Amino acid sequence: MTAPGLSGSDVNHMDVVATAGHVDHGKSALVRALTGMEPDRWAEERRRGLTIDLGFAWTTLRSGRRVAVVDVPGHEKFVGNMLAGVGSVPAALLVVAADDGWSAQTAEHVAVLDALGVRHALLAVTKSDLADPAPVVADVRQRLASTSMGDVPAVAVSALSGTGVPALGAALEALLAGLPPADPAAAVRLWIDRAFTIRGAGTVVTGTLAAGSVAAGDHLLLGDREVVVRRVQSLGAPVERASATARVALNLRGVAVEDLSRGDALLTPGAFRRTDVVDVTLTAEAGGDLPAEPVVHVGSAAVGARLRPLDGPTVRLRLASALPLRVGDRLLLRDPGTRRVVGADVRDVEPPELRRRGAARQRAADLAAQPGGAEGAAVDLARRRIVRADDFTAMGWPVPPGATAHGPWLMAAGLADDLAARVPDVVVRYRRLRPLEPGPPVEVVRRALELPDADLVGAVVRPPLELREGRVVDGVTGLPPQVQHAIDEIRRRLAEDPFAAPEAPDLVAAGLGTRELAAAVRSGQLVRIADAVYLAPGIADEARRRLAAVAQPFRLSAARQAWGTSRRVAVPLMEWLDAQGVTERLPDDSRRLR
Ligand SMILES: Nc1nc2c(ncn2[C@@H]2O[C@H](COP(=O)(O)OP(=O)(O)O)[C@@H](O)[C@H]2O)c(=O)[nH]1
Ligand SMILES: [Mg+2]
């Protein structure tokens, strides 16, 4: 049967909720009453009647909608496990006993949900067979009103008698129908909450898939190593593919269970970057008593951190170990001493160093003024100037409008134009120092503009400048006037007698050293035949034309006569023509035209 509002292709759809509430208020009993499943997994838990670790159960509600429940421990000693359970779950089922009311861990769990920004919650006042639930319903709803959960629907139940359980199911359906849909095309970041081995299958991990989808054969990253998903299970049954939101169990190839633990994440390759320093904005004014060393919770992970206040609600966190975080992630900071929690929104996963005096305050002011979304992405990109596009999206940013892509690089809006305006000056200054060269090599321009990749130079060279043979040139030869004058004189004489290469002493007398002559060759004004033998471009055609009138094959002396030149020129010219493929040298050392 397919639930109303769910299309046929969504038959695998499910929602996930987590319980919350004080120990012994009846969370596990309620999950049992709702699902018919036993959420307490450990023998020790059943013996002690106490949830220690996370429990998992699921059921199909009356409409056909399936719901998985993560049952968390309520005891104060196990709040770390509670945090791992609610970290990826979008909705909460808050359980309060009618005979006890708002209690210490009710407050602690509500503070956690509030800090995480959970907006969808349902209140179950249970043990209504023991006391009138109405005052507790009113009191708790009033306390919740000022949290992220706001105006929370409530149901009075008794897990013992079953009273109110069908109403709870109906209220749960209404709650789940209001959840924003998860994006099944998003990148996967599966925070692992359990890892174990199954005989014959090997390593298995479980987690709440909050976005994206996973199928057998998928390659995912675990730290630096790649693992392959061998099989996927969801709610105890094999599936081809599981799409968010879902509870999943993945059978992995390429990793031993000892190398995995709660808090590790399986990631779509390339979609996330690990970072150990982030700038965040606290979601609530924490006053003067911010913990210097909070524990940072995200997903099922918990890592130590050092907190540096920048200014106002903006702080910098240095994590004891790197996490795959993105801009926009909500973290929970917890002071293990006072048990206080505060939410924190990740603003930057690769923040700038703060060296100068006042840099921290400035950074806080910048972040306070920086909007989210595409506008914030534009501001962030403007600061970075140029980034790899895949790196930028892995930070959690969308590509902002106006940014320009060049190969794998992303340039801030307007930057290419600004840089292009600076290139003529780089060329002029270079030519002033090295007038014989046609223009600066690409690498010189790359360094002058502080570009990360020489391939980007092409994006900032505009006409009349152009890229030619690895240099930025201005299209005109531009040799110094005396040099150009001497070259002009040589070309004038070669125009009269194309094979009368100037003698070496004549070149020296004209002020043409090796560098000047190389510049003339580079600018296409002379052709170098050999050391100190320079002729005009087009000499190959002229040499061929004259050799065509000579009987084939011919000897060097015949060529020399046809060209009307000396052996000094004829010998290297003959070899040069061989090399150019104009002539062919025969075994007896004679030549013929090709
Ligand atoms: N009378 C009554 N007892 C309940 C009800 N729900 C739970 N209990 C009892 O309360 C105790 C704690 O329940 P449990 O589900 O383990 O609480 P949890 O710590 O919140 O998971 C157990 O002894 C349950 O049998 C209820 O609706 N009515
Ligand atoms: Mg329990």
XYZ file of C-alpha atoms and ligand atoms in Angstrom:
623
model
C 0.000 0.000 0.000
C 1.253 3.454 -0.871
C 0.708 6.340 1.476
C -1.342 9.321 0.321
C 0.933 12.056 -0.889
C 3.718 9.627 -1.689
C 4.226 8.645 -5.296
C 4.754 5.027 -6.300
C 8.509 5.538 -6.720
C 8.659 6.630 -3.104
C 7.599 3.304 -1.669
C 10.930 3.192 0.156
C 10.270 6.543 1.739
C 10.453 6.843 5.458
C 10.884 9.454 8.108
C 13.093 9.366 11.153
C 12.351 10.782 14.581
C 14.366 10.670 17.763
C 13.025 10.423 21.285
C 14.008 12.856 24.012
C 13.227 13.161 27.688
C 14.175 12.335 31.263
C 15.257 8.851 32.269
C 12.387 6.553 33.309
C 9.711 8.825 31.866
C 8.679 6.016 29.507
C 10.456 6.728 26.182
C 11.408 3.138 25.451
C 8.025 1.815 26.604
C 6.301 4.273 24.295
C 8.477 3.269 21.343
C 7.589 -0.331 22.114
C 3.869 0.515 22.251
C 4.076 2.452 18.998
C 6.178 0.011 16.961
C 5.805 -3.332 18.651
C 9.596 -3.522 18.614
C 12.066 -3.670 21.460
C 14.379 -0.660 21.209
C 16.661 -1.618 24.060
C 19.278 -3.758 22.382
C 21.742 -4.734 25.041
C 21.254 -7.523 27.537
C 22.577 -5.149 30.177
C 19.976 -2.568 29.189
C 17.136 -5.061 29.536
C 18.456 -6.353 32.871
C 18.823 -2.834 34.268
C 15.670 -1.574 32.523
C 17.791 1.350 31.377
C 18.594 2.621 27.927
C 22.353 3.160 27.731
C 22.983 3.415 24.020
C 20.817 4.265 21.054
C 17.959 1.921 20.218
C 16.255 1.582 16.861
C 12.703 0.578 16.000
C 10.309 1.244 13.192
C 6.712 0.847 12.130
C 4.279 1.604 9.352
C 1.685 4.145 10.375
C -1.978 3.871 9.361
C -1.561 5.925 6.179
C 1.271 3.654 5.060
C 3.922 6.169 6.002
C 6.899 4.440 7.529
C 8.717 5.890 10.475
C 11.964 4.878 12.113
C 12.506 5.842 15.727
C 15.901 6.453 17.284
C 15.399 5.853 20.979
C 17.894 7.753 23.074
C 19.002 7.251 26.677
C 17.605 9.743 29.157
C 20.142 9.221 31.899
C 22.463 12.167 32.477
C 25.520 9.916 32.180
C 24.671 9.029 28.599
C 23.944 12.449 27.112
C 26.804 11.883 24.623
C 24.892 8.913 23.201
C 21.738 11.016 23.150
C 23.546 13.672 21.118
C 24.809 11.098 18.621
C 21.229 9.906 18.156
C 19.582 13.254 17.528
C 22.408 14.775 15.484
C 21.069 13.888 12.033
C 17.390 13.566 12.844
C 15.002 16.319 11.751
C 12.170 15.668 14.216
C 11.825 14.844 17.902
C 9.353 12.988 20.076
C 9.631 14.559 23.512
C 8.418 12.278 26.273
C 7.444 13.616 29.713
C 5.822 11.528 32.470
C 2.501 12.852 33.766
C 3.451 11.886 37.332
C 6.831 13.675 37.277
C 6.608 16.561 34.822
C 9.457 18.756 33.558
C 12.708 17.276 34.976
C 16.466 17.760 34.788
C 17.063 15.749 31.628
C 13.865 17.053 30.062
C 15.462 20.478 30.336
C 18.846 19.213 29.146
C 17.396 17.388 26.142
C 15.188 20.331 25.198
C 18.228 22.611 25.393
C 20.027 20.233 23.038
C 17.138 20.171 20.535
C 16.907 23.954 20.740
C 20.655 24.393 20.182
C 20.480 22.032 17.204
C 17.628 24.108 15.831
C 15.129 21.224 15.666
C 11.879 22.778 14.487
C 9.596 19.765 14.322
C 8.561 18.112 17.563
C 5.701 16.268 19.178
C 5.088 16.126 22.923
C 3.896 12.837 24.454
C 2.851 13.101 28.096
C 2.955 9.483 29.112
C 2.024 7.505 32.235
C -1.356 9.279 32.001
C -2.739 6.246 33.866
C -0.784 7.431 36.923
C -1.596 11.155 36.981
C -3.666 13.790 35.217
C -1.584 14.725 32.146
C -3.292 18.099 31.540
C -1.151 20.288 33.864
C 2.058 18.723 32.501
C 0.903 19.218 28.903
C 0.226 22.885 29.595
C 3.469 23.458 31.506
C 5.743 21.747 28.971
C 4.076 23.350 25.950
C 4.598 26.722 27.538
C 8.279 26.015 28.205
C 8.762 24.827 24.594
C 7.117 27.890 23.090
C 10.323 29.957 23.271
C 12.530 27.231 21.754
C 13.210 26.354 18.122
C 10.281 23.910 18.345
C 7.760 26.639 19.074
C 4.118 25.679 19.390
C 4.309 21.917 19.851
C 1.312 19.550 19.452
C 0.778 17.271 22.448
C -0.827 13.877 23.093
C -1.523 12.229 26.454
C -0.721 8.499 26.418
C -0.272 5.458 28.551
C 2.163 2.858 27.277
C 0.803 0.539 29.942
C -2.897 0.647 28.924
C -2.415 1.750 25.320
C -4.657 4.771 25.853
C -3.722 7.549 23.433
C -1.297 5.450 21.384
C -3.471 5.569 18.202
C -3.828 9.347 18.692
C -0.054 9.558 19.052
C 0.320 7.715 15.721
C -2.040 10.178 14.052
C -0.206 13.163 15.548
C 3.076 11.665 14.350
C 1.672 11.376 10.808
C 0.712 15.046 10.873
C 4.146 16.015 12.165
C 5.980 13.973 9.521
C 3.791 15.351 6.718
C 5.083 18.800 7.633
C 8.786 17.931 7.394
C 10.676 19.552 4.535
C 11.571 16.909 1.940
C 15.175 15.684 1.985
C 17.211 16.122 -1.206
C 17.959 12.645 -2.596
C 20.405 14.131 -5.147
C 22.571 15.800 -2.491
C 26.024 14.550 -1.533
C 26.133 11.874 1.139
C 27.545 12.522 4.590
C 26.506 9.554 6.662
C 27.503 9.967 10.309
C 28.103 6.489 11.637
C 26.307 5.648 14.885
C 27.142 1.951 15.065
C 29.814 -0.289 13.535
C 29.905 -4.052 13.935
C 30.620 -7.241 12.056
C 28.150 -9.820 10.860
C 29.538 -13.262 10.279
C 29.748 -13.949 6.553
C 29.041 -10.325 5.634
C 31.884 -8.450 7.296
C 31.814 -4.840 8.363
C 28.447 -3.133 8.815
C 27.776 0.455 9.802
C 24.478 2.176 10.531
C 23.401 5.778 10.483
C 20.665 8.231 9.673
C 20.932 9.321 6.060
C 19.887 12.975 6.168
C 20.494 13.773 2.507
C 21.429 11.988 -0.707
C 21.126 8.301 -1.458
C 23.268 5.177 -1.187
C 23.267 2.082 -3.390
C 25.304 -1.112 -3.569
C 28.488 -0.492 -5.525
C 28.827 3.127 -4.417
C 32.299 4.336 -3.509
C 32.461 6.492 -0.402
C 35.314 8.112 1.470
C 36.121 7.292 5.068
C 38.839 9.776 5.955
C 41.391 9.309 3.187
C 40.404 5.798 2.250
C 37.830 4.701 -0.228
C 35.330 2.054 0.777
C 32.791 0.270 -1.382
C 29.187 -0.332 -0.366
C 28.575 -4.026 -0.822
C 24.966 -4.179 0.343
C 22.376 -1.772 1.683
C 19.707 -2.539 4.260
C 17.025 -0.310 5.581
C 14.654 -1.144 8.420
C 15.993 -4.664 8.547
C 15.424 -5.518 4.867
C 17.763 -5.413 1.863
C 17.164 -2.549 -0.587
C 18.731 -1.601 -3.911
C 19.085 1.995 -2.901
C 18.217 3.994 0.190
C 17.297 7.642 -0.202
C 17.149 10.289 2.507
C 15.620 10.538 4.954
C 16.366 6.964 6.003
C 17.902 4.719 8.581
C 20.494 2.661 6.720
C 22.818 -0.236 7.416
C 25.703 -0.513 4.955
C 27.807 -3.593 4.474
C 31.234 -2.218 3.537
C 34.157 -3.636 1.606
C 37.642 -2.279 2.165
C 37.540 -1.503 5.858
C 37.869 -3.459 9.088
C 35.480 -2.796 11.933
C 38.427 -1.765 14.142
C 39.029 1.169 11.790
C 35.518 2.529 12.297
C 33.751 4.158 15.153
C 30.794 6.312 16.033
C 31.390 9.827 14.768
C 33.186 8.785 11.585
C 31.469 9.882 8.397
C 31.095 8.209 5.034
C 31.287 10.848 2.336
C 30.584 11.272 -1.337
C 34.141 11.604 -2.737
C 35.125 15.207 -3.451
C 31.956 16.665 -1.980
C 33.340 17.550 1.450
C 36.599 18.836 2.849
C 37.877 18.108 6.301
C 38.762 21.049 8.466
C 40.051 21.585 11.981
C 39.442 25.320 12.198
C 36.095 26.999 11.638
C 34.551 30.385 12.278
C 31.047 30.072 13.715
C 28.250 32.311 14.922
C 26.676 31.272 18.203
C 22.904 30.972 17.981
C 22.331 32.408 21.429
C 24.144 35.002 23.442
C 26.148 32.791 25.783
C 27.196 35.674 27.990
C 30.691 35.972 29.398
C 31.066 32.356 30.418
C 31.801 30.689 27.119
C 33.668 27.442 27.710
C 37.303 27.734 26.606
C 37.316 24.061 25.679
C 33.864 22.923 24.594
C 33.079 19.576 23.045
C 31.792 20.086 19.510
C 28.954 17.781 18.475
C 27.821 17.355 14.876
C 26.037 14.347 13.432
C 27.202 11.462 15.625
C 30.643 13.026 16.136
C 31.995 14.600 19.301
C 35.425 16.225 19.279
C 37.239 18.470 21.687
C 37.861 22.047 20.659
C 39.505 25.274 21.751
C 37.262 28.298 21.532
C 38.573 31.761 20.743
C 36.010 34.570 20.995
C 36.402 37.005 18.093
C 33.707 39.539 18.905
C 30.024 39.330 19.828
C 28.530 35.958 18.898
C 31.364 35.092 16.496
C 33.981 32.623 17.689
C 36.771 30.583 16.146
C 36.971 26.870 16.960
C 40.117 24.781 16.687
C 39.078 21.151 16.606
C 41.171 18.394 18.145
C 40.550 16.364 15.006
C 39.357 17.401 11.581
C 35.688 17.030 10.628
C 33.964 17.146 7.213
C 32.125 20.421 7.789
C 30.369 22.788 5.442
C 29.269 26.377 5.691
C 25.715 26.316 7.056
C 26.217 23.284 9.288
C 24.738 23.622 12.757
C 27.112 22.531 15.509
C 26.353 22.036 19.159
C 28.965 23.224 21.648
C 28.786 21.629 25.049
C 30.626 22.515 28.202
C 31.234 19.135 29.872
C 31.619 20.851 33.254
C 28.461 22.933 33.429
C 26.576 20.721 30.900
C 25.525 23.915 29.147
C 24.966 23.774 25.403
C 24.860 26.407 22.715
C 24.247 26.128 18.987
C 26.749 27.432 16.453
C 26.370 27.995 12.735
C 29.427 27.295 10.598
C 30.292 30.422 8.629
C 33.713 29.552 7.236
C 35.544 26.229 7.014
C 38.818 27.771 5.847
C 39.009 31.091 7.688
C 41.817 33.612 7.266
C 44.615 33.803 9.806
C 44.239 36.629 12.305
C 47.687 38.125 12.749
C 47.261 41.878 12.860
C 45.924 43.737 15.866
C 42.183 44.146 15.572
C 41.949 41.349 13.010
C 39.643 39.253 15.213
C 37.218 42.131 15.711
C 37.303 42.922 12.004
C 36.681 39.298 11.128
C 33.650 39.195 13.443
C 32.329 42.411 11.889
C 32.819 40.999 8.389
C 30.954 37.811 9.270
C 28.187 39.744 10.997
C 27.666 41.730 7.804
C 27.953 38.720 5.505
C 24.598 37.288 4.385
C 24.010 33.603 3.694
C 23.299 31.852 0.409
C 24.542 33.120 -2.955
C 25.193 36.637 -1.637
C 27.376 35.293 1.146
C 29.116 33.070 -1.400
C 29.934 36.171 -3.460
C 31.455 37.895 -0.414
C 33.456 34.817 0.534
C 34.703 34.346 -3.023
C 35.700 38.012 -3.251
C 37.953 37.489 -0.229
C 39.484 34.312 -1.703
C 39.740 35.905 -5.193
C 40.342 32.584 -6.936
C 39.507 29.059 -5.754
C 39.060 25.676 -7.308
C 35.361 25.422 -8.101
C 35.024 21.940 -6.573
C 36.765 23.152 -3.431
C 34.385 26.076 -3.133
C 31.271 23.939 -3.453
C 32.759 21.409 -1.023
C 32.972 24.259 1.486
C 29.182 24.409 1.239
C 28.836 27.455 -1.025
C 26.733 27.767 -4.142
C 28.460 29.308 -7.170
C 27.579 33.005 -6.857
C 26.225 34.953 -9.816
C 28.933 36.950 -11.597
C 31.709 34.511 -10.687
C 33.631 33.354 -13.746
C 34.865 29.819 -14.368
C 38.224 29.175 -16.034
C 39.001 25.481 -16.323
C 38.787 24.126 -12.789
C 39.044 27.627 -11.290
C 36.430 30.053 -10.094
C 37.201 33.784 -10.117
C 35.323 36.380 -8.085
C 33.039 38.666 -10.055
C 34.971 41.462 -11.763
C 38.367 40.024 -10.808
C 39.331 38.923 -14.328
C 38.667 42.459 -15.599
C 40.668 44.021 -12.745
C 43.604 41.719 -13.410
C 43.379 42.233 -17.181
C 43.728 45.975 -16.580
C 47.043 45.343 -14.767
C 48.656 43.171 -17.449
C 49.763 46.007 -19.826
C 51.772 47.535 -16.997
C 53.453 44.187 -16.251
C 54.402 43.906 -19.936
C 55.723 47.469 -20.143
C 57.854 47.102 -17.012
C 59.270 43.808 -18.243
C 60.105 45.216 -21.661
C 61.839 48.155 -20.057
C 64.228 45.770 -18.280
C 64.583 43.325 -21.195
C 63.901 45.303 -24.362
C 65.113 42.530 -26.640
C 62.467 40.079 -25.451
C 59.020 40.310 -27.010
C 57.258 40.266 -23.638
C 57.220 38.572 -20.234
C 56.964 34.788 -19.996
C 53.556 33.602 -18.744
C 55.105 32.595 -15.410
C 56.283 36.173 -14.798
C 52.746 37.463 -15.340
C 51.312 34.698 -13.157
C 53.543 35.745 -10.278
C 52.959 39.469 -10.772
C 49.180 38.953 -10.540
C 49.455 36.306 -7.791
C 47.549 33.764 -9.828
C 47.591 30.173 -8.526
C 47.937 28.612 -11.985
C 49.690 29.744 -15.198
C 46.639 28.530 -17.151
C 44.732 31.487 -15.696
C 46.974 34.020 -17.473
C 45.035 33.370 -20.682
C 41.869 34.549 -18.906
C 43.349 37.995 -18.185
C 45.232 38.737 -21.439
C 43.109 40.981 -23.673
C 43.835 42.486 -27.139
C 46.055 44.085 -28.268
C 48.068 41.839 -25.927
C 48.168 38.189 -26.803
C 49.739 34.910 -25.703
C 52.435 33.727 -28.070
C 54.933 30.936 -27.511
C 54.621 31.071 -23.744
C 54.887 34.846 -23.481
C 52.521 37.773 -23.228
C 53.361 39.979 -26.223
C 51.898 43.180 -27.565
C 51.786 42.151 -31.230
C 54.374 44.664 -32.478
C 58.079 43.769 -32.560
C 59.194 46.764 -30.579
C 62.990 46.288 -30.655
C 65.037 49.240 -29.381
C 65.519 51.820 -32.159
C 69.296 51.335 -32.730
C 68.876 47.574 -32.913
C 65.937 47.870 -35.291
C 67.937 50.288 -37.416
C 70.847 47.824 -37.758
C 68.465 44.987 -38.603
C 66.743 47.155 -41.219
C 70.120 47.824 -42.856
C 70.923 44.086 -43.002
C 67.500 43.301 -44.437
C 67.954 46.023 -47.062
C 71.221 44.425 -48.206
C 69.718 40.909 -48.134
C 66.878 42.156 -50.310
C 69.492 43.050 -52.931
C 71.558 39.857 -52.502
C 69.624 37.221 -50.521
C 72.644 34.929 -49.923
C 75.125 37.585 -48.830
C 74.948 36.922 -45.109
C 76.750 39.666 -43.208
C 80.171 38.660 -41.870
C 80.608 38.184 -38.133
C 82.758 41.346 -37.707
C 80.068 43.351 -39.557
C 77.424 42.147 -37.101
C 79.597 43.133 -34.157
C 80.283 46.522 -35.709
C 76.522 47.069 -36.124
C 76.042 46.378 -32.400
C 74.246 43.069 -32.970
C 75.271 40.500 -30.383
C 73.709 37.083 -29.882
C 70.819 38.506 -27.826
C 69.949 41.201 -30.351
C 70.057 38.712 -33.216
C 67.889 36.244 -31.247
C 65.347 39.035 -30.730
C 65.347 39.728 -34.461
C 64.792 36.033 -35.149
C 61.978 35.864 -32.553
C 60.242 38.805 -34.119
C 60.430 37.092 -37.520
C 62.845 39.531 -39.147
C 65.844 37.204 -39.671
C 66.407 33.477 -39.962
C 69.335 31.884 -38.169
C 71.123 29.383 -40.456
C 74.149 28.759 -38.207
C 76.357 30.612 -35.752
C 76.790 34.123 -37.140
C 75.002 33.206 -40.384
C 71.692 35.092 -40.659
C 69.511 35.458 -43.748
C 66.076 36.887 -44.461
C 62.847 34.911 -43.990
C 61.845 33.315 -47.312
C 65.406 32.178 -47.972
C 64.279 28.544 -48.331
C 61.975 29.427 -51.231
C 64.626 31.526 -52.949
C 67.240 28.753 -52.532
C 64.843 26.186 -53.997
C 63.914 28.422 -56.914
C 67.547 28.777 -57.915
C 68.355 25.066 -57.395
C 65.473 24.095 -59.670
C 67.510 25.474 -62.587
C 70.465 23.171 -61.758
C 70.835 19.608 -63.131
C 69.789 17.048 -60.462
C 71.480 15.667 -58.492
C 73.985 18.387 -57.908
C 77.098 19.029 -55.860
C 77.700 21.754 -53.307
C 79.836 23.742 -55.758
C 76.882 23.885 -58.204
C 74.566 25.139 -55.447
C 77.119 27.695 -54.329
C 77.320 29.004 -57.877
C 73.530 29.112 -58.280
C 73.273 31.143 -55.047
C 76.294 33.283 -55.842
C 77.705 32.936 -52.337
C 80.770 31.751 -50.444
C 81.416 28.385 -48.814
C 80.967 30.134 -45.429
C 77.292 30.531 -46.251
C 76.718 27.678 -48.684
C 77.900 24.838 -46.399
C 75.587 25.600 -43.443
C 72.746 26.652 -45.756
C 72.901 23.301 -47.586
C 72.668 21.412 -44.277
C 69.896 23.706 -43.093
C 67.947 23.013 -46.314
C 68.482 19.270 -45.766
C 67.085 19.673 -42.280
C 64.154 21.728 -43.557
C 63.335 18.971 -46.063
C 63.947 21.224 -49.070
C 66.846 19.107 -50.285
C 67.832 15.490 -49.847
C 71.383 14.334 -49.256
C 72.335 11.288 -51.333
C 74.884 8.577 -50.292
C 77.590 10.065 -52.489
C 77.112 13.439 -50.758
C 75.388 14.991 -53.759
C 71.891 16.505 -53.301
C 68.639 16.764 -55.113
C 65.503 18.750 -54.489
C 62.776 16.808 -52.731
N 2.222 3.073 34.695
C 2.977 3.301 33.620
N 4.267 2.935 33.648
C 5.028 3.181 32.547
C 4.477 3.784 31.383
N 5.468 3.915 30.473
C 6.598 3.408 31.028
N 6.339 2.961 32.254
C 7.317 2.367 33.190
O 8.322 3.339 33.491
C 9.589 2.754 33.624
C 10.552 3.419 32.689
O 10.173 3.206 31.368
P 11.184 3.310 30.178
O 10.401 3.147 28.938
O 12.337 2.403 30.362
O 11.674 4.815 30.362
P 12.807 5.560 29.597
O 14.008 5.614 30.473
O 12.283 6.931 29.337
O 13.079 4.837 28.299
C 9.384 1.259 33.295
O 9.312 0.535 34.474
C 8.066 1.220 32.551
O 7.394 0.011 32.707
C 3.088 4.152 31.401
O 2.529 4.717 30.442
N 2.387 3.904 32.533
Mg 14.789 4.144 27.515
